[in-house]
Amino acid sequence: AGGGDQEEEEEDDDDLVQTDRLDGAQVVPEMGADTAEPAMRGGGGGARPSGVVVGIVRRAWRPYACVLDPDSAMGSQYLAEPLDTRIPKINLTTRQAEMLRGKLILVSVDLWDAGHRFPTGHYVRTLGAVGDKEAESEAILIEHEVNCAPFSPQVQACLPAKGWTIPEAEIARRLDLRDGGPSGKVLVCSVDPPGCVDIDDALHAYELAPGKYEVGVHIADVGHFIKGGTAIDAEAAARGTTVYLVNKRIDMVPKRLGEDLCSLHEKVDRLPLSRISG
């Protein structure tokens, strides 16, 4: 957490290592190992590993979505309260306090002097009014560090050219479930809700004999288009997931891939990975 030199929390936090709370524990190297075997904290309950902060490589500061506290005024100095309750209030100097009242603002931390209770930062920009859907949505994305930037030309270049169709060689090496498949009885249906544009899950089931069924689960074969080590592979790995808010969606992969090439649309040839049992 930013400002690790401030020690005001009164309860232990498993995510923090604080030098004044080690209860005399020492980190003792384990013979013949590359890692250290920490001493365990004493006192009731289970043993807990302990450590010592030896230095700060870099500050993990970033802009924070905040609300200005008008009652904290000391001249032109105010406290901005981050939406993330784990982050302390931030000292802010501004002559626009009235304009910022009731607004969600973005504040960046500049420094945290060892003798000061709170870090010092500066105003970056206004997101919008508190309670406004667009402003609150943007604040959520900022707080969770969701990458909303457009996909780069290098990522877009990894997609096949427009007008792409499944090559005959690819069709020949796969089980063809079009038109009912080999049995003529396969009817594949999506499990995504009506109106969904990125249809990536589907299934089928039919009776083989009384009490015996064939069941197939089908997932869009994104790996056919995303090869390891490519720009689109690195971007998808960095984003991790598609993020859904009430009013928008931030894609993990370009829309053409998620909503077209890898979307199992009705009566359109597509490539899935399938697991069929029966």
Short mmCIF file of C-alpha atoms in Angstrom, two decimals, residues 167-264:
data_model
loop_
_atom_site.label_atom_id
_atom_site.label_comp_id
_atom_site.label_asym_id
_atom_site.label_seq_id
_atom_site.Cartn_x
_atom_site.Cartn_y
_atom_site.Cartn_z
CA PRO A 167 -10.24 -23.13 -44.19
CA GLU A 168 -11.14 -26.49 -45.71
CA ALA A 169 -8.06 -28.07 -44.10
CA GLU A 170 -9.35 -26.99 -40.66
CA ILE A 171 -12.80 -28.42 -41.38
CA ALA A 172 -11.26 -31.74 -42.45
CA ARG A 173 -9.43 -32.21 -39.13
CA ARG A 174 -12.46 -31.51 -36.91
CA LEU A 175 -15.65 -33.33 -36.02
CA ASP A 176 -18.35 -31.67 -38.12
CA LEU A 177 -21.49 -31.06 -36.05
CA ARG A 178 -23.26 -28.95 -38.64
CA ASP A 179 -26.63 -30.19 -39.90
CA GLY A 180 -27.02 -32.56 -36.95
CA GLY A 181 -23.52 -34.04 -37.03
CA PRO A 182 -22.78 -37.67 -38.04
CA SER A 183 -25.89 -38.92 -36.24
CA GLY A 184 -28.13 -36.23 -37.65
CA LYS A 185 -29.56 -35.72 -34.15
CA VAL A 186 -27.24 -33.06 -32.73
CA LEU A 187 -29.08 -29.83 -32.04
CA VAL A 188 -26.68 -27.34 -30.49
CA CYS A 189 -28.15 -24.51 -28.43
CA SER A 190 -26.55 -21.61 -26.60
CA VAL A 191 -26.70 -21.23 -22.84
CA ASP A 192 -26.14 -17.48 -23.06
CA PRO A 193 -29.16 -15.21 -22.50
CA PRO A 194 -31.21 -13.64 -25.31
CA GLY A 195 -29.55 -10.54 -26.70
CA CYS A 196 -26.05 -11.72 -25.84
CA VAL A 197 -23.53 -10.87 -28.57
CA ASP A 198 -20.53 -12.84 -27.30
CA ILE A 199 -21.99 -16.34 -27.36
CA ASP A 200 -19.14 -18.54 -26.24
CA ASP A 201 -20.93 -21.48 -24.54
CA ALA A 202 -23.31 -24.06 -26.02
CA LEU A 203 -24.51 -27.61 -25.44
CA HIS A 204 -26.47 -30.43 -27.00
CA ALA A 205 -28.16 -33.58 -25.72
CA TYR A 206 -30.16 -36.38 -27.30
CA GLU A 207 -31.31 -39.83 -26.26
CA LEU A 208 -29.20 -42.74 -27.51
CA ALA A 209 -31.35 -45.41 -25.85
CA PRO A 210 -33.88 -45.47 -23.04
CA GLY A 211 -32.17 -43.78 -20.10
CA LYS A 212 -28.92 -43.16 -21.99
CA TYR A 213 -27.98 -39.80 -23.49
CA GLU A 214 -25.21 -38.19 -25.45
CA VAL A 215 -24.28 -34.81 -24.00
CA GLY A 216 -21.95 -32.29 -25.61
CA VAL A 217 -20.50 -29.09 -24.16
CA HIS A 218 -19.05 -26.63 -26.65
CA ILE A 219 -16.80 -23.62 -25.93
CA ALA A 220 -15.66 -21.14 -28.56
CA ASP A 221 -12.12 -21.98 -29.67
CA VAL A 222 -10.43 -18.67 -28.95
CA GLY A 223 -7.04 -20.39 -29.01
CA HIS A 224 -7.38 -20.92 -32.75
CA PHE A 225 -7.03 -17.14 -33.21
CA ILE A 226 -4.79 -16.25 -30.25
CA LYS A 227 -1.36 -17.81 -30.58
CA GLY A 228 1.15 -17.81 -27.73
CA GLY A 229 3.69 -15.00 -27.73
CA THR A 230 1.68 -12.68 -29.98
CA ALA A 231 0.60 -9.13 -29.16
CA ILE A 232 -3.03 -10.19 -28.73
CA ASP A 233 -1.99 -13.01 -26.38
CA ALA A 234 -0.02 -10.59 -24.18
CA GLU A 235 -2.87 -8.06 -24.16
CA ALA A 236 -5.50 -10.64 -23.26
CA ALA A 237 -3.29 -11.99 -20.47
CA ALA A 238 -2.75 -8.49 -19.08
CA ARG A 239 -6.48 -7.67 -19.10
CA GLY A 240 -7.38 -11.07 -17.67
CA THR A 241 -11.14 -10.91 -18.14
CA THR A 242 -13.98 -9.00 -19.72
CA VAL A 243 -15.41 -6.56 -17.18
CA TYR A 244 -19.17 -6.00 -17.07
CA LEU A 245 -20.77 -2.92 -15.51
CA VAL A 246 -24.45 -2.02 -15.53
CA ASN A 247 -23.97 0.38 -18.44
CA LYS A 248 -20.91 -0.84 -20.33
CA ARG A 249 -18.52 -3.69 -21.02
CA ILE A 250 -14.73 -3.55 -21.21
CA ASP A 251 -13.50 -6.35 -23.45
CA MET A 252 -10.56 -8.64 -22.84
CA VAL A 253 -10.15 -9.19 -26.60
CA PRO A 254 -11.16 -7.04 -29.60
CA LYS A 255 -14.89 -6.96 -30.35
CA ARG A 256 -14.46 -8.62 -33.72
CA LEU A 257 -13.03 -11.66 -31.99
CA GLY A 258 -15.44 -11.80 -29.05
CA GLU A 259 -18.62 -10.84 -30.90
CA ASP A 260 -17.96 -12.35 -34.32
CA LEU A 261 -15.17 -14.85 -34.98
CA CYS A 262 -15.52 -16.60 -31.61
CA SER A 263 -19.22 -16.07 -31.09
CA LEU A 264 -21.37 -19.14 -31.74
#
